Each structure stands twice: as C-alpha cells, then as structure tokens.
C-alpha cells in the first residue's frame, strides 16, 4: 500500500446514528491501535478527538465488549492511555486487550491512573521489570481473593474472564432478567446453591477489606475514587492546615468546610459578638455580613482544637441564589497568619491602603508577566515554526503586556511615594542641561506639528540636589505629557530660573488643559485612544500627580499657578557642585543671583 488513507476515510464519514457510531468507534480502535508509537499529526489528533466524542454516545458496556473482541489489535500506548481514563469496565478491558512490549509498559505505567495500574496487576505475561515497577509503585493485587472452588462451582453468578478477575469497583450486581428453570435441574436444589454463592461473595469482600486496606491512600485522593471505608489517616485529621475553604449560611455560620477541618469548624459562628463564641472578630465583619458586602483581610481568632486554634485572615464573597437572587451566605477562605500577625488581637489595625494596593499590583503582574512571556515564545518561534499571522498577533500581545507592566510600575511608584516607602536616589545634576536635552528629544514629535516649547533659560546651569536619572525621569514625564496635550501649531513658553536656594522651571499649560479646574487637571483617567506621544497609560492627570509626588520626594513641589505649572527643586550653588565633582573652589563662575 503506497498511500494509507483509511483513517481519512473513516473521519470523512458522518455519524448519523447509533449504529454508525458503533461501527466508526470499532474502526478507530483498530486503526489507532495498530498505528506506530511515534505517529502524530493533525489527522491522528482528529481521530483521537472523534474517539472521545463517540465514547460519550456509546454505553460503557458496549465499548468494553468491543475491546474484548479477540480480533482487536491494541498495540498503541497512546490509545491505551486514553482508554485507561474511561469507566472501570472499559479501562479493565483495554488493559487486558493491550499487547505492549516491556519497554512500552515501563514508560506507560507511571503515567496511568492508580486504578488502571491495579488492572495491569491482573495481566499475565508481564516481564520481571514491569512486575518490579508495579511493586515500587505500591500496586498490590486489587482483585478479590479467590473463592472456594465449591462456592464458585455452585454459584449461579456469571463467569469472570480469565485475565479479568473480579475487582471491587465492579461488584455492584445488575438486575438480570428472570430465566426459565432448566428442566434437567430440579428447582429445590437451586436455592441452597444460590445461597452458598452469595455467601462466598460476601466472604471474599471481607477478606479483600482485611488484606487491602487501601495502601495507596495518598494516591486515592487525587487520582482514584475512594471506597467509603473508615480508614482516613489519623495524622491527616490532626495536621495543622495553613488554609481551608468554607461556606456559610445567611447568618455567617459555617455549614461546609474542607474535610480535614470540617468536624472542627462546621457550626462556627464567624461574626457573633458573644464572648463565649469560639470565633472572635472585629465589629466590621458583622457589619459587612449584615450589608452582604465582600470581606477582605478581616482577622478572626478561633479558639478550639489545636489544628485550628489561632488567628486567621478571612476573605469571603457573598453568595446569591438563582434566579431569584436571595442572599444565601458566603464562600471564602481562611489563611493562617504569620507568627507576628498571630500575636495581634482581633482589633488590630488592618493593612493600609498602600499595602493593599501593592498587593493588588503584585497579583496583577503575575498573569501579565506570564502572558507576555508566552507571547514572546510564540513570536520568536522557540517551540517550532509559527505562521506569520500568529507571530504578528503574539507581538501585539507582548507589546500590550509591556505597556500594562509599565503602567503598573508607575502606579506602584506613586503608591510608594505617597506612603513614604520609596526614597529617590541622591545626587546632583544640572537641571538646565536636562531641560534642554529633553526639549531636543521631543522635537521629533513637536517639529512636524509646529508645536513644542519656547525656551527661556537665563542661567547657563541650574544645579539641583537630585540624581541625574531621577531628574531626567521627572522632566521627561512633565514635558512629554504637556507636549502630547498640545494642538498643532501651539508653542508653550518654558523658562528656568534660580531663585535663592531653589531652582524653578515654569511652563505654560496647553490650551485644552488651561481651562480645567485643579481637581480635573490632576484627575487620573485612562486615555480614550492611544497617542503618538504619551507619558503613561493613565492619562495626563495621573502623570502630573506622579510628577508632583516625585518633586515632593526630592524636597521640592509641582504647583499650578493660573495657566502655568511651576516645578521647584532644592538647588545647589555652582561652587558646591564643582567641589563635589573634584574642581577647585575658585574655578566656578558666579551664579549671578
């Protein structure tokens, strides 16, 4: 066969009924089961998706029967891995029908669910390496101990396949249609034989419970369903959790919680003012519950079992029923406070607004950083060739992410400056030179528009007590914001002077900003549409507020004087600046002030 198009032929066939679905499912099992281990591509992926869709339409019993067909060839580890995620009967039949080499079993077994690993233990013909791997993974025999020979012979139960012994997940009997009694077999003898068979099954179940005891308890919670046996580890009950989720009723009483702490916290009243209550909190929590408001960062001290005793931070959101919208309670999470916070009383002061804003910014940066990194991976084709259209979209996403991160940095800088948590870098620089340099940089934008600044610098230099990088950032933020707000042909007068111990820069406001009130001028609003020149993503008002905060942190100010803005910074004498640069005290020129 020069060209194998069997898989494409099957996929082109529409599924128009249950019969066609069964036929196509059987065909896909055979084609995928005999495909090479390294086979991949869009057609193979489409076949696996079609197989998954058909699995939802065909009952598990019929799929298990198809897998039990002796003519089925199942030699694909990928197909077996997908079938092992299905219902227990289907997974058991798939494991029984698989014909893999020892190397393939060694690669596949660690990736299978715990339940499927147990089915592998029932197989015959496994190599010693595979048996050793199952032993290391803690996979003991999941089958029931063999029944007494007489009980098996006497019982009327259906025969069990030779390679598929009875497992606990499949013990639930199904109702069978009544059958006519066989004429050759007297009816009075059937009753004692049936009773003996049921008793054998019961004894086998008890033996299974004694022998097994679920040695893989640690895996059962994440990968396989647990039996309703009372064998929860004692140490898990006594562990000290750092967090737990909960749900309350409309009065603030916990009605559900994580199983590890549920016996200790269910019934706990979170906002009760009674001193005898096990949970003590501030009055604000009770007020928030009465008003059905979200709860953020409330401190609750719980007294009780050692596992939950101590101070906790409570975050919760209200729940409302659908569709009537009635308030039904809260769902939230408790986080154990650090040692220093745990020593505080419930009435301790909550974190400041600046701390909360910095925490919000930290949580916002994490997903944006991830988005930017993945977009750059696609744009740079690090994982393989990518269509140019996708690369263009990824580059746009990376640029938007970088723009957002820059905005977060500005917001974080303003919050820290307002809270006094950030100090500007110390140093000296020439403010006049920085102003002239910034105006020159802006000419690429202002020149074609015949706008910009008219410089009036009476003094050749304006030494200020501020690091050069900090002064450049401040002057650029201020002048770029004003230049971006000008209309074509509008020129703003800018002058700088030395006034005693202060260096001043005064610049006229653009016409569209001069008519605004002080409150509107410094109001932070996001720009409606992107501009060719912008000093930030939060608009003119935010940029001016940040520039004012930077000037204040440097010991100066940014004030509005009518239709002008005045920047004042602490100045230095030229002699002092020359001395700091290593020049002689007499080499400096007179300041002329």
XYZ file of C-alpha atoms in Angstrom:
593
model
C 0.000 0.000 0.000
C 1.655 3.205 -1.206
C -0.777 5.584 0.474
C -2.798 4.731 3.574
C -5.979 6.828 3.579
C -8.074 4.558 5.763
C -8.085 6.975 8.700
C -9.109 9.901 6.498
C -11.889 7.782 5.014
C -13.275 6.970 8.465
C -13.122 10.597 9.610
C -14.978 11.798 6.500
C -17.891 9.510 7.312
C -20.599 11.497 9.202
C -22.100 9.989 12.344
C -25.790 9.783 11.501
C -26.951 7.258 14.051
C -26.012 4.932 16.866
C -25.179 2.084 14.509
C -22.766 4.247 12.515
C -21.255 5.485 15.789
C -20.531 1.914 16.935
C -19.024 0.965 13.568
C -16.836 4.053 13.474
C -15.735 3.549 17.084
C -14.653 -0.014 16.281
C -12.817 1.134 13.157
C -10.950 3.858 15.059
C -9.956 1.369 17.750
C -8.407 -0.896 15.142
C -6.683 1.866 13.144
C -5.323 3.767 16.149
C -4.447 0.580 17.979
C -2.168 -0.527 15.121
C -0.640 2.902 14.399
C 3.099 3.270 15.152
C 4.053 4.521 18.606
C 5.574 7.700 17.206
C 2.704 8.524 14.879
C 1.456 12.077 15.214
C -0.111 14.825 13.170
C -3.414 16.643 12.688
C -5.193 13.567 11.333
C -4.114 11.397 14.280
C -5.206 14.101 16.741
C -8.556 14.444 14.964
C -9.045 10.684 15.216
C -8.463 10.726 18.974
C -10.922 13.599 19.355
C -13.522 11.702 17.328
C -12.934 8.626 19.500
C -13.520 10.725 22.636
C -16.743 12.158 21.192
C -18.040 8.712 20.266
C -17.252 7.442 23.774
C -19.896 9.786 25.151
C -22.534 8.358 22.832
C -21.808 4.638 23.222
C -22.541 2.973 26.588
C -19.567 1.717 28.564
C -20.783 -1.895 28.388
C -20.732 -1.889 24.585
C -17.310 -0.248 24.454
C -15.946 -2.873 26.838
C -17.379 -5.625 24.621
C -15.650 -4.139 21.575
C -12.358 -4.062 23.451
C -12.869 -7.679 24.448
C -13.074 -8.803 20.806
C -10.170 -11.265 20.213
C -9.660 -9.787 16.738
C -8.879 -6.329 18.140
C -5.266 -5.251 17.834
C -4.270 -2.778 20.534
C -0.563 -2.070 20.310
C -0.571 1.740 20.793
C 0.483 3.096 24.229
C -1.230 6.418 23.476
C -4.555 4.747 22.777
C -4.255 2.634 25.905
C -3.505 5.727 27.994
C -6.710 7.387 26.729
C -8.844 4.297 27.285
C -7.443 3.871 30.802
C -9.108 7.172 31.775
C -12.571 5.775 30.942
C -15.004 3.830 33.104
C -13.613 0.919 35.157
C -15.072 -1.730 32.838
C -13.662 -0.063 29.732
C -10.268 0.542 31.347
C -10.035 -3.066 32.528
C -10.949 -4.401 29.084
C -8.401 -2.106 27.419
C -5.603 -3.182 29.756
C -6.493 -6.827 29.146
C -6.525 -6.431 25.356
C -3.291 -4.415 25.151
C -0.271 -6.060 23.603
C 2.712 -3.915 24.508
C 6.376 -4.651 24.927
C 8.050 -4.477 28.324
C 9.725 -1.188 27.367
C 6.364 0.321 26.461
C 4.820 -0.882 29.734
C 7.713 0.643 31.695
C 7.148 4.012 30.018
C 3.359 3.908 30.299
C 2.680 2.553 33.804
C 3.867 5.646 35.784
C 1.586 7.878 33.688
C -1.559 5.791 34.228
C -4.130 6.429 36.968
C -3.826 4.306 40.096
C -6.971 2.369 39.170
C -5.565 1.403 35.772
C -2.292 0.324 37.357
C -4.268 -2.065 39.501
C -5.810 -3.605 36.392
C -2.329 -4.215 34.978
C -1.543 -6.374 38.011
C -4.191 -8.839 36.750
C -2.435 -9.398 33.429
C -0.387 -12.437 32.632
C 2.921 -12.495 30.805
C 4.325 -9.261 32.260
C 8.113 -9.161 32.399
C 10.033 -9.074 35.685
C 10.940 -5.422 35.172
C 7.281 -4.443 34.877
C 6.397 -6.502 37.959
C 9.203 -4.786 39.866
C 7.957 -1.364 38.753
C 4.444 -2.161 39.997
C 5.924 -3.248 43.327
C 7.867 0.005 43.648
C 4.716 1.993 42.898
C 2.866 0.155 45.661
C 0.384 -1.530 43.331
C -0.726 -4.677 45.089
C -3.321 -7.116 43.806
C -6.646 -5.265 43.501
C -8.597 -8.444 42.781
C -10.626 -10.239 45.425
C -9.049 -13.333 46.929
C -10.066 -16.459 45.011
C -13.245 -18.030 46.257
C -13.527 -21.618 47.416
C -13.837 -23.963 44.442
C -17.117 -25.417 45.606
C -18.617 -21.974 46.075
C -17.630 -20.902 42.568
C -18.999 -24.088 41.037
C -22.239 -23.883 42.969
C -22.959 -20.163 42.441
C -25.122 -19.115 39.501
C -23.117 -15.903 39.011
C -21.771 -15.018 35.561
C -18.310 -16.387 34.766
C -15.392 -13.970 35.121
C -12.890 -13.696 32.236
C -9.607 -15.454 32.861
C -7.471 -12.265 32.588
C -10.038 -10.002 34.235
C -10.664 -11.140 37.818
C -13.438 -9.622 39.854
C -12.496 -6.206 41.227
C -14.180 -4.176 43.904
C -15.283 -1.415 41.531
C -17.377 -3.915 39.537
C -19.074 -5.747 42.411
C -22.394 -3.919 42.058
C -24.799 -6.547 40.707
C -27.047 -5.620 37.822
C -30.656 -6.751 37.645
C -30.936 -9.796 35.417
C -33.996 -10.884 33.553
C -35.711 -13.907 35.125
C -34.911 -17.086 33.331
C -36.959 -20.218 32.915
C -35.734 -23.029 35.192
C -33.816 -25.727 33.403
C -35.855 -28.853 33.165
C -32.953 -31.223 33.835
C -32.047 -29.429 37.095
C -34.528 -29.766 39.944
C -35.718 -26.449 41.353
C -35.321 -27.388 45.058
C -31.561 -27.737 44.637
C -31.108 -24.215 43.170
C -31.869 -22.349 46.388
C -29.069 -23.762 48.575
C -26.589 -23.399 45.704
C -27.535 -19.697 45.236
C -27.233 -19.026 48.952
C -23.802 -20.595 49.021
C -22.642 -18.429 46.053
C -23.778 -15.150 47.653
C -22.134 -16.107 50.928
C -18.882 -16.763 49.073
C -19.003 -13.291 47.544
C -19.595 -11.715 50.969
C -16.671 -13.641 52.446
C -14.452 -12.555 49.575
C -15.403 -8.917 50.138
C -14.494 -9.165 53.819
C -11.190 -10.808 53.003
C -10.487 -8.081 50.472
C -11.119 -5.364 53.077
C -8.785 -7.008 55.553
C -5.958 -7.582 53.091
C -6.080 -4.410 51.019
C -6.776 -1.525 53.477
C -6.023 0.834 50.629
C -2.255 1.039 50.860
C -2.209 3.787 48.237
C -4.310 6.209 50.314
C -2.107 9.126 49.307
C -2.887 8.486 45.627
C -6.580 7.832 46.058
C -7.437 11.453 46.858
C -6.024 12.782 43.610
C -6.289 10.011 41.034
C -8.731 7.270 42.026
C -12.077 7.188 43.852
C -12.034 6.072 47.467
C -14.252 3.432 48.962
C -16.455 4.621 51.819
C -14.241 2.897 54.389
C -13.412 4.472 57.733
C -9.667 4.370 57.165
C -8.750 8.074 56.991
C -5.258 8.504 58.334
C -5.190 9.875 61.857
C -2.281 12.147 61.106
C -4.301 13.826 58.314
C -7.002 14.722 60.839
C -4.542 16.218 63.281
C -2.486 18.166 60.716
C -2.347 21.942 61.110
C -3.646 23.391 57.846
C -2.421 26.772 56.655
C -5.607 27.430 54.656
C -9.078 26.000 54.350
C -12.170 26.900 52.341
C -15.638 27.213 53.826
C -19.264 28.093 53.069
C -21.636 29.865 55.473
C -25.361 30.372 55.704
C -27.076 33.753 55.714
C -26.225 34.327 59.393
C -22.491 33.763 58.982
C -22.425 30.227 60.400
C -20.099 27.757 58.682
C -22.132 24.950 57.105
C -19.401 23.361 54.957
C -15.617 23.261 55.021
C -12.677 21.265 53.750
C -12.953 17.666 55.029
C -9.714 17.936 57.028
C -11.152 20.644 59.314
C -14.905 20.192 58.838
C -15.509 18.440 62.198
C -13.809 21.349 63.978
C -15.305 24.372 62.200
C -18.771 23.408 60.905
C -21.311 25.246 63.050
C -18.853 28.018 63.946
C -20.416 31.490 64.009
C -17.981 33.926 62.410
C -19.487 37.279 63.397
C -21.087 36.605 66.795
C -20.409 39.273 69.440
C -20.873 36.816 72.288
C -17.668 36.444 74.301
C -18.391 32.731 74.652
C -18.262 32.255 70.891
C -15.271 30.286 69.611
C -14.579 32.847 66.852
C -13.850 36.458 67.806
C -13.638 39.207 65.209
C -13.908 42.951 64.803
C -17.325 44.649 64.536
C -16.632 45.385 60.886
C -17.109 41.726 59.978
C -20.614 41.607 61.420
C -21.445 44.867 59.650
C -20.212 43.511 56.314
C -22.309 40.351 56.702
C -25.424 42.395 57.501
C -24.856 44.504 54.391
C -23.992 41.464 52.224
C -20.617 43.023 51.316
C -17.404 41.213 50.348
C -14.973 40.620 53.205
C -11.270 41.276 52.662
C -8.437 40.827 55.149
C -10.552 40.535 58.302
C -8.763 38.949 61.273
C -10.590 36.186 63.118
C -9.241 34.462 66.220
C -10.517 30.906 66.680
C -10.252 29.008 69.936
C -10.698 25.266 69.817
C -8.785 22.234 68.644
C -5.011 22.715 68.194
C -5.351 22.222 64.436
C -7.464 25.376 64.006
C -6.669 27.436 67.100
C -5.077 30.817 66.446
C -5.518 33.911 64.311
C -6.715 33.668 60.723
C -7.164 36.106 57.855
C -10.639 35.861 56.357
C -11.538 36.620 52.724
C -15.046 35.832 51.535
C -17.595 36.797 48.893
C -21.394 36.763 49.244
C -23.479 34.082 47.522
C -26.895 34.657 45.986
C -29.401 32.076 44.802
C -30.500 31.812 41.202
C -32.699 33.023 39.651
C -34.398 34.910 42.497
C -31.156 36.460 43.807
C -31.723 35.869 47.535
C -28.692 36.107 49.807
C -27.742 32.610 50.989
C -24.386 33.147 52.695
C -20.687 33.460 51.986
C -17.997 31.299 50.438
C -14.416 32.131 51.324
C -11.029 31.068 52.563
C -9.179 31.262 55.872
C -5.414 31.821 55.845
C -3.320 31.305 58.953
C -1.465 34.497 59.870
C 2.281 34.623 60.345
C 3.654 34.476 63.900
C 3.898 38.240 64.259
C 0.367 38.751 62.941
C -0.967 35.895 65.068
C 0.070 37.728 68.239
C -2.111 40.696 67.304
C -5.611 40.984 68.728
C -8.720 40.861 66.511
C -8.991 44.625 66.974
C -5.556 45.240 65.455
C -5.307 47.777 62.653
C -5.920 46.359 59.190
C -3.285 46.722 56.464
C -3.042 50.204 55.000
C -4.479 51.121 51.627
C -0.944 51.431 50.239
C -0.132 47.869 51.357
C -3.317 46.553 49.780
C -2.640 48.424 46.538
C 0.878 47.000 46.350
C -0.541 43.514 46.932
C -3.086 44.034 44.153
C -0.345 45.192 41.796
C 1.747 42.153 42.675
C -1.162 39.848 41.856
C -1.795 41.685 38.579
C 1.817 41.495 37.447
C 1.951 37.702 37.741
C -0.586 36.832 34.995
C 0.550 39.710 32.759
C 4.156 38.521 33.002
C 3.032 35.014 32.078
C 1.040 36.295 29.092
C 3.954 38.404 27.893
C 6.416 35.526 28.233
C 4.237 33.074 26.334
C 3.550 35.644 23.608
C 7.286 36.187 23.178
C 7.800 32.426 22.941
C 5.295 32.268 20.068
C 6.626 35.387 18.370
C 10.230 34.114 18.489
C 9.201 30.571 17.422
C 11.042 28.959 20.320
C 8.787 25.885 20.228
C 8.793 25.489 16.465
C 7.637 27.201 13.285
C 4.639 29.512 13.715
C 2.506 31.173 10.998
C 3.328 34.831 10.450
C -0.227 35.857 11.324
C 0.103 34.253 14.763
C 3.538 35.816 15.224
C 2.074 39.237 14.487
C -0.723 38.687 16.998
C 1.792 37.450 19.589
C 3.980 40.522 19.034
C 0.951 42.768 19.552
C 0.048 40.925 22.764
C 3.629 41.188 24.022
C 3.636 44.938 23.331
C 0.313 45.425 25.122
C 1.610 43.412 28.074
C 4.742 45.546 28.252
C 2.550 48.677 28.160
C 0.455 47.320 31.038
C 3.523 46.416 33.083
C 4.882 49.941 32.568
C 1.581 51.308 33.856
C 1.752 49.029 36.886
C 5.274 50.299 37.599
C 4.052 53.893 37.504
C 1.135 53.106 39.786
C 3.402 51.248 42.199
C 5.838 54.167 42.187
C 3.078 56.652 43.034
C 1.744 54.473 45.846
C 5.202 54.072 47.370
C 5.971 57.779 47.077
C 2.671 58.768 48.690
C 3.232 56.288 51.525
C 6.841 57.387 52.063
C 8.073 53.870 51.299
C 10.325 54.984 48.421
C 13.224 57.415 48.523
C 14.634 58.947 45.375
C 18.270 58.351 44.522
C 20.506 61.056 45.979
C 22.973 63.067 43.890
C 23.469 66.302 41.972
C 22.746 67.311 38.395
C 22.254 70.315 36.122
C 18.520 70.922 35.662
C 19.059 73.417 32.816
C 21.007 70.887 30.746
C 18.369 68.203 31.347
C 15.577 70.579 30.262
C 17.407 71.491 27.047
C 18.149 67.812 26.306
C 14.508 66.777 26.855
C 13.158 69.558 24.637
C 15.561 68.440 21.916
C 14.372 64.822 22.205
C 10.736 65.941 21.873
C 11.399 67.838 18.638
C 10.954 64.621 16.669
C 7.291 64.793 17.681
C 6.731 68.540 18.039
C 8.699 69.667 14.935
C 6.355 68.303 12.240
C 3.382 69.667 14.172
C 4.968 73.133 14.608
C 4.374 72.843 18.335
C 6.691 72.368 21.276
C 8.436 74.677 23.723
C 9.999 78.127 23.579
C 13.000 78.005 25.894
C 13.926 80.976 28.090
C 16.945 79.923 30.166
C 18.591 82.946 31.723
C 21.081 80.831 33.695
C 23.546 78.565 31.941
C 23.215 75.937 34.656
C 20.796 75.110 37.449
C 22.484 72.712 39.900
C 19.939 70.763 41.964
C 20.260 68.209 44.792
C 18.792 65.333 42.799
C 20.294 62.363 40.949
C 20.515 62.837 37.199
C 18.415 59.755 36.392
C 15.662 60.935 38.734
C 15.674 64.464 37.298
C 15.575 63.158 33.718
C 12.598 60.918 34.554
C 10.747 63.808 36.220
C 11.394 66.382 33.458
C 10.547 63.900 30.689
C 7.278 62.892 32.384
C 6.234 66.523 32.771
C 7.253 67.878 29.349
C 6.166 64.809 27.360
C 2.739 64.962 28.986
C 2.326 68.635 28.094
C 3.695 68.173 24.559
C 1.244 65.331 23.933
C -1.650 67.593 25.006
C -0.793 70.433 22.597
C -2.621 71.052 19.346
C -0.728 71.562 16.068
C 0.884 74.993 15.963
C 0.735 75.506 19.737
C 4.036 76.547 21.333
C 4.422 76.591 25.126
C 6.718 79.120 26.810
C 9.187 77.469 29.193
C 11.616 79.301 31.400
C 14.007 78.268 34.151
C 15.454 80.456 36.912
C 17.499 80.250 40.076
C 15.562 81.738 42.989
C 17.708 81.721 46.103
C 18.205 78.122 47.153
C 15.577 76.859 44.706
C 15.729 76.013 41.011
C 12.453 76.714 39.233
C 11.008 75.676 35.888
C 7.778 77.350 34.762
C 5.861 76.178 31.701
C 2.552 77.318 30.242
C -0.273 74.757 30.113
C -1.725 73.719 26.720
C -4.997 75.403 25.844
C -7.112 72.275 26.402
C -5.689 71.881 29.910
C -5.613 75.524 30.976
C -9.417 75.711 31.226
C -9.654 72.736 33.593
C -10.049 73.112 37.328
C -7.292 71.939 39.662
C -9.258 68.818 40.537
C -9.945 67.931 36.913
C -6.358 68.682 35.875
C -4.892 66.147 38.321
C -7.641 63.553 37.890
C -6.395 60.151 36.748
C -8.302 58.956 33.696
C -7.226 56.345 31.167
C -6.674 57.684 27.673
C -9.594 57.019 25.331
C -7.334 56.267 22.367
C -3.575 55.772 22.082
C -1.448 58.804 21.261
C 1.795 59.128 19.366
C 3.348 60.730 22.462
C 2.199 59.770 25.939
C 3.902 59.767 29.313
C 1.747 56.972 30.757
C -1.289 54.735 30.325
C -3.374 56.511 32.988
C -3.651 59.882 31.282
C -2.469 63.430 31.857
C -3.829 63.776 35.389
C -2.035 60.707 36.692
C 1.254 61.718 35.051
C 1.062 65.159 36.690
C 0.217 63.603 40.077
C 3.194 61.270 39.779
C 5.465 64.169 38.787
C 4.203 66.126 41.824
C 4.913 63.137 44.087
C 8.446 62.807 42.681
C 9.105 66.531 43.171
C 7.834 66.325 46.753
C 10.044 63.304 47.482
C 13.046 65.303 46.199
C 12.233 68.160 48.594
C 10.505 70.358 46.039
C 6.998 70.819 44.630
C 4.895 70.953 41.471
C 2.150 73.575 41.680
C -0.346 75.154 39.355
C -0.163 78.932 39.057
C -3.075 80.051 36.891
C -2.371 78.838 33.358
C 1.153 77.668 34.253
C 2.851 74.821 36.077
C 5.785 75.585 38.353
C 8.371 72.930 39.244
C 10.569 73.810 42.223
C 13.573 71.701 43.279
C 16.182 72.274 46.013
C 19.174 73.925 44.354
C 22.926 73.886 44.925
C 25.466 76.654 44.456
C 27.713 76.174 41.476
C 30.756 76.229 43.744
C 29.365 73.370 45.812
C 28.565 71.357 42.690
C 32.048 71.975 41.256
C 33.626 70.924 44.558
C 31.586 67.672 44.541
C 32.948 66.995 41.024
C 36.559 67.494 42.146
C 37.158 71.006 40.800
C 38.802 73.825 42.760
C 36.558 76.095 44.780
C 37.638 79.119 42.813
C 37.077 77.673 39.395
C 33.291 78.021 39.444
C 31.570 81.001 37.906
C 29.444 83.408 39.881
C 25.777 82.430 39.954
C 24.787 85.987 39.309
C 21.833 85.808 41.697
